[in-house]
Short mmCIF file of C-alpha atoms in Angstrom, two decimals:
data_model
loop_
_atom_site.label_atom_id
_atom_site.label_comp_id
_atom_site.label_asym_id
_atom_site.label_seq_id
_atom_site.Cartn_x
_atom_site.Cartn_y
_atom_site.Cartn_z
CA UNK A 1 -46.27 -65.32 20.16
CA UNK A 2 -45.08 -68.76 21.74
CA UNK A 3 -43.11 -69.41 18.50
CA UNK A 4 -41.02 -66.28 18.23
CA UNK A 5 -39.83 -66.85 22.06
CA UNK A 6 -38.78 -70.61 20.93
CA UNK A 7 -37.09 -69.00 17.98
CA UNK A 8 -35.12 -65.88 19.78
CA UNK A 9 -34.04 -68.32 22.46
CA UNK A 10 -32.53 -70.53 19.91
CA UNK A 11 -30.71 -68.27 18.42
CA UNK A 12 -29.61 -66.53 21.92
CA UNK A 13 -28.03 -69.71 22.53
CA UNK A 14 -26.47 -70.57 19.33
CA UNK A 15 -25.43 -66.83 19.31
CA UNK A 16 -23.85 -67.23 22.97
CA UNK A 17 -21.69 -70.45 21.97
CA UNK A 18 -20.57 -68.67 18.82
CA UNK A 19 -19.72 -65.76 20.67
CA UNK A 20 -17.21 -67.88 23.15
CA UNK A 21 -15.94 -69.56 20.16
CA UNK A 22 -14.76 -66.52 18.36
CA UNK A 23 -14.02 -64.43 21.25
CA UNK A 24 -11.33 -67.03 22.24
CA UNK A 25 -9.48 -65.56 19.59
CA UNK A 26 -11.12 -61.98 18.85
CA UNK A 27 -12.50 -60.76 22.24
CA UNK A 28 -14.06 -57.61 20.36
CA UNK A 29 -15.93 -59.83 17.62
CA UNK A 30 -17.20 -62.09 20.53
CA UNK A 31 -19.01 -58.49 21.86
CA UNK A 32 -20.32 -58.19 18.51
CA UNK A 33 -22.39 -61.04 18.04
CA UNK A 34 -23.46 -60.42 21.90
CA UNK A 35 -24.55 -56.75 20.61
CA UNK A 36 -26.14 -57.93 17.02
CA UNK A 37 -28.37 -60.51 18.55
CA UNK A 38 -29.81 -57.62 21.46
CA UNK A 39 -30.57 -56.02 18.47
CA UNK A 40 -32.45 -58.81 16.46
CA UNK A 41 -34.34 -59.85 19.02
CA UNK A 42 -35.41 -56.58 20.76
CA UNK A 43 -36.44 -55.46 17.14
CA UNK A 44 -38.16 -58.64 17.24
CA UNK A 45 -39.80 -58.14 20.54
CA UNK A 46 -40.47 -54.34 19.76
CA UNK A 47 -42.54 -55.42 17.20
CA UNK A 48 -44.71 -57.26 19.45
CA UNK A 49 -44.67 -54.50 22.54
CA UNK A 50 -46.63 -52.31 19.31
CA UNK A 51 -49.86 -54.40 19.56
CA UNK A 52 -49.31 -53.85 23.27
CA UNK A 53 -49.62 -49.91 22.85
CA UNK A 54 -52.33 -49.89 20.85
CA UNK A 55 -54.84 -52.13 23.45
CA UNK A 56 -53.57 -49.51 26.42
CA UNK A 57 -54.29 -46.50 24.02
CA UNK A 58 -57.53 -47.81 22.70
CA UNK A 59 -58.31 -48.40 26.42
CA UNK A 60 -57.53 -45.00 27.73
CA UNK A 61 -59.41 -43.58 24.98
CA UNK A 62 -62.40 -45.47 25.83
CA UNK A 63 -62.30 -44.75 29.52
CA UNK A 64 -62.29 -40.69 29.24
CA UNK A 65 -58.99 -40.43 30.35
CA UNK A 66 -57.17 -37.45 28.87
CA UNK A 67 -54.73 -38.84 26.24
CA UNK A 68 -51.91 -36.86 27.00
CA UNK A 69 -51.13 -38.07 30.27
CA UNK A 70 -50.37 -42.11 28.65
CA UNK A 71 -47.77 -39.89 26.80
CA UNK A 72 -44.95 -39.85 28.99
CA UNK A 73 -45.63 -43.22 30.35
CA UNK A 74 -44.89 -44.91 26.85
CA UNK A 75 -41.94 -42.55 26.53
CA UNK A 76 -40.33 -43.53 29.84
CA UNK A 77 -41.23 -47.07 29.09
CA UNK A 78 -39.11 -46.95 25.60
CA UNK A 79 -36.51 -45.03 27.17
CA UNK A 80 -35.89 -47.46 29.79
CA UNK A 81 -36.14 -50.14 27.14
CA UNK A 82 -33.22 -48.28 25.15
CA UNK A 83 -30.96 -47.02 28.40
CA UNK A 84 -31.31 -51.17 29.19
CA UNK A 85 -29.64 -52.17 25.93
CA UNK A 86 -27.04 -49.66 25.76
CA UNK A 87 -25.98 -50.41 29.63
CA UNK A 88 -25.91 -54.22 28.83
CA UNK A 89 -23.73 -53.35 26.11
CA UNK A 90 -21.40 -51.63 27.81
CA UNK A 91 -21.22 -54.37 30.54
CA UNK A 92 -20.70 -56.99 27.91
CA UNK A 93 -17.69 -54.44 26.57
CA UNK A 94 -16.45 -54.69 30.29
CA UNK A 95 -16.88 -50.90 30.54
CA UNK A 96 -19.19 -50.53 33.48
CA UNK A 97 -18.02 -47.15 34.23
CA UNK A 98 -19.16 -46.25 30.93
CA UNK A 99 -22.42 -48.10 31.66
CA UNK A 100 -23.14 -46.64 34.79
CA UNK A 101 -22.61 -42.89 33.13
CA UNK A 102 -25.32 -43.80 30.71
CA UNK A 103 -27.45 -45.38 33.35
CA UNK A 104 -27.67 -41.90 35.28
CA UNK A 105 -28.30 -40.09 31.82
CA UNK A 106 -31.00 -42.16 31.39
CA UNK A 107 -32.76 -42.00 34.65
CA UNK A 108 -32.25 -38.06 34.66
CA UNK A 109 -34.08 -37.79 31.31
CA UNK A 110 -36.89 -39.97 32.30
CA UNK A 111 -37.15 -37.96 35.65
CA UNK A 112 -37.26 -34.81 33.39
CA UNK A 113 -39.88 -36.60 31.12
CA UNK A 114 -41.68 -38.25 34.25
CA UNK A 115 -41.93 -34.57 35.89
CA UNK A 116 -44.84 -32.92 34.14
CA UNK A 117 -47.34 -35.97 35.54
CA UNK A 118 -45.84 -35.49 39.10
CA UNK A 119 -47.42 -31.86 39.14
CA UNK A 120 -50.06 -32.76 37.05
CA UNK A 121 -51.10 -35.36 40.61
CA UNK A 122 -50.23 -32.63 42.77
CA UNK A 123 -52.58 -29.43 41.01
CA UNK A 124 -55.42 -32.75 40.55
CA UNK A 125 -55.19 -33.58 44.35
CA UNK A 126 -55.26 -29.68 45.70
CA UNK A 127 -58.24 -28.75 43.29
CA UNK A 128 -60.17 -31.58 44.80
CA UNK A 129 -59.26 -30.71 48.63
CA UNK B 1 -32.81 -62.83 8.12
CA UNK B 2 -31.71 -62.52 11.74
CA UNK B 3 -30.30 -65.92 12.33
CA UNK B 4 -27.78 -65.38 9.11
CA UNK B 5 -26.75 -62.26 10.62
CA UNK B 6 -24.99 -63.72 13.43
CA UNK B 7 -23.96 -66.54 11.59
CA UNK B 8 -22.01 -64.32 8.74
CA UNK B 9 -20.64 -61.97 12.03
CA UNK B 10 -19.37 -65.42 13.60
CA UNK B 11 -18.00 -66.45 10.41
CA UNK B 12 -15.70 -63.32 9.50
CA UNK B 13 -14.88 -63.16 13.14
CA UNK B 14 -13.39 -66.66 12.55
CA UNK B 15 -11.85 -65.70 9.03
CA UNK B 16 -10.12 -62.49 10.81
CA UNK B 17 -8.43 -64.68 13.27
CA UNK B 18 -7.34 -67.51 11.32
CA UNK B 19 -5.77 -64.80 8.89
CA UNK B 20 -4.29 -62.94 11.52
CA UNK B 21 -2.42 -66.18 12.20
CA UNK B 22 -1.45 -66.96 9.01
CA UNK B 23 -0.38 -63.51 8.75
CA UNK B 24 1.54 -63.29 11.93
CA UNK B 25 3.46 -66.82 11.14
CA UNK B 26 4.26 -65.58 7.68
CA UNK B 27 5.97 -63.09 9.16
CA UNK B 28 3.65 -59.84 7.86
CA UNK B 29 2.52 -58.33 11.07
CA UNK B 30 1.68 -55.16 9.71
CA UNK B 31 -1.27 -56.96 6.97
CA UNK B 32 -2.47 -58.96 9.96
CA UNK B 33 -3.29 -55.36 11.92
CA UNK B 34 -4.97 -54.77 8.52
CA UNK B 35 -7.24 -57.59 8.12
CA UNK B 36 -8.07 -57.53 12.02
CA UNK B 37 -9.36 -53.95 11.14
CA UNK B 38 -11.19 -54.29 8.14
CA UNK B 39 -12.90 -56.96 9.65
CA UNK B 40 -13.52 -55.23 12.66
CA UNK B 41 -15.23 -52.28 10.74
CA UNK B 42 -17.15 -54.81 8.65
CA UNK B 43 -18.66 -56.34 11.15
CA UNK B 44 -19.17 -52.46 13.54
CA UNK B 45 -21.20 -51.21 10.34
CA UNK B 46 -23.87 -54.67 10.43
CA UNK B 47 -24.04 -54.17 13.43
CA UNK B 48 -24.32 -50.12 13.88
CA UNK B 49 -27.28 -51.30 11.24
CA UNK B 50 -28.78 -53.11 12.89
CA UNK B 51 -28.74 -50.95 15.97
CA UNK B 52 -30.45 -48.55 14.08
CA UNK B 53 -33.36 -50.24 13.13
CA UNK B 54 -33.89 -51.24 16.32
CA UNK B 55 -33.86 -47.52 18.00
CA UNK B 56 -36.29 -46.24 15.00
CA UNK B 57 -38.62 -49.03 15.83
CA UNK B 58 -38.87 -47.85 19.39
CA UNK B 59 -38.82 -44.74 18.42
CA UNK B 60 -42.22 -44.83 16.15
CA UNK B 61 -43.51 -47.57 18.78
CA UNK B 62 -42.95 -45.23 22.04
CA UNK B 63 -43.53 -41.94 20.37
CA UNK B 64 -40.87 -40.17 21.05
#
């Protein structure tokens, strides 16, 4: 685990000095570089997050909990994780009204994804009064 | 396979602009808008790749 943070560091900041060097010249190409090496490494790191998933699923199946209430946690989680990378992009772009639009989108769909638990809580809590 | 990536991104970014120049000075401003795009979509599709991967990984890893 240790090693791949050593190695996606590295590269962030051999990517970041590139990325001034070329952008001197080429602002959009400098963006570029910015945007390929999110990508690498949050491949990278999505690959780890999996082993992650599994442990918390293998958990809530062994504690009784009903399955599909981890369901829209993980999906919030990874939509977060994608609304993230596509506002940082836009930032990087210097378009933050672009990346604010997106951020809104993205906290309206997890809302809409986050609702179902909410009532879930609330018909758990009145059965039990 | 990541590192070369950025590497070969960096390097045509540098090729675009050194041809631009050359371009420019020789006096062909037109070719110079060329090259700058060609390069420019070049480098959009590794990256657009790239980007892909990464949202179908999260994809299968957060069940969507």
């Amino acid at each position: 685990m240790e090693t791949e943070l050593v190695r996606i560091a590295g590269i962030g900041i051999v990517g970041a000095v590139l990325a001034v060097v070329v952008s001197e010249k080429k602002p959009e190409m400098g963006m570029m570089i910015g945007l390929a090496f999110g990508a690498l490494a949050l491949a990278i790191v999505a690959g780890k997050a999996g082993a992650v998933i599994q442990l918390i699923n293998d958990s809530v199946d062994r504690s009784g909990i009903d399955a599909n209430l981890i369901v829209p946690v993980l999906k919030v989680t990874g939509m977060a994780y994608i609304t993230q990378f596509a506002v940082d992009a836009c930032r990087d772009a210097g378009q933050n009204s672009i990346a604010s639009k997106i951020e809104i989108a993205g906290k309206i769909m997890m809302l809409a994804v986050a609702a179902p638990i909410a009532t879930a809580l609330i018909r758990m809590v009145t059965t039990i009064i | 396979m990541d590192v070369d990536l950025i590497f070969k991104i960096a390097a045509i970014g540098i090729l675009v602009s050194i041809l631009n120049i050359v371009l420019n000075k020789s006096g062909r401003e037109e070719q110079a808008m060329m090259t700058t795009l060609a390069g420019l979509v070049v480098v959009l599709m590794l990256v657009v790749r790239e980007i892909a991967n990464l949202f179908d990984t999260v994809k299968a890893l957060f069940g969507f």
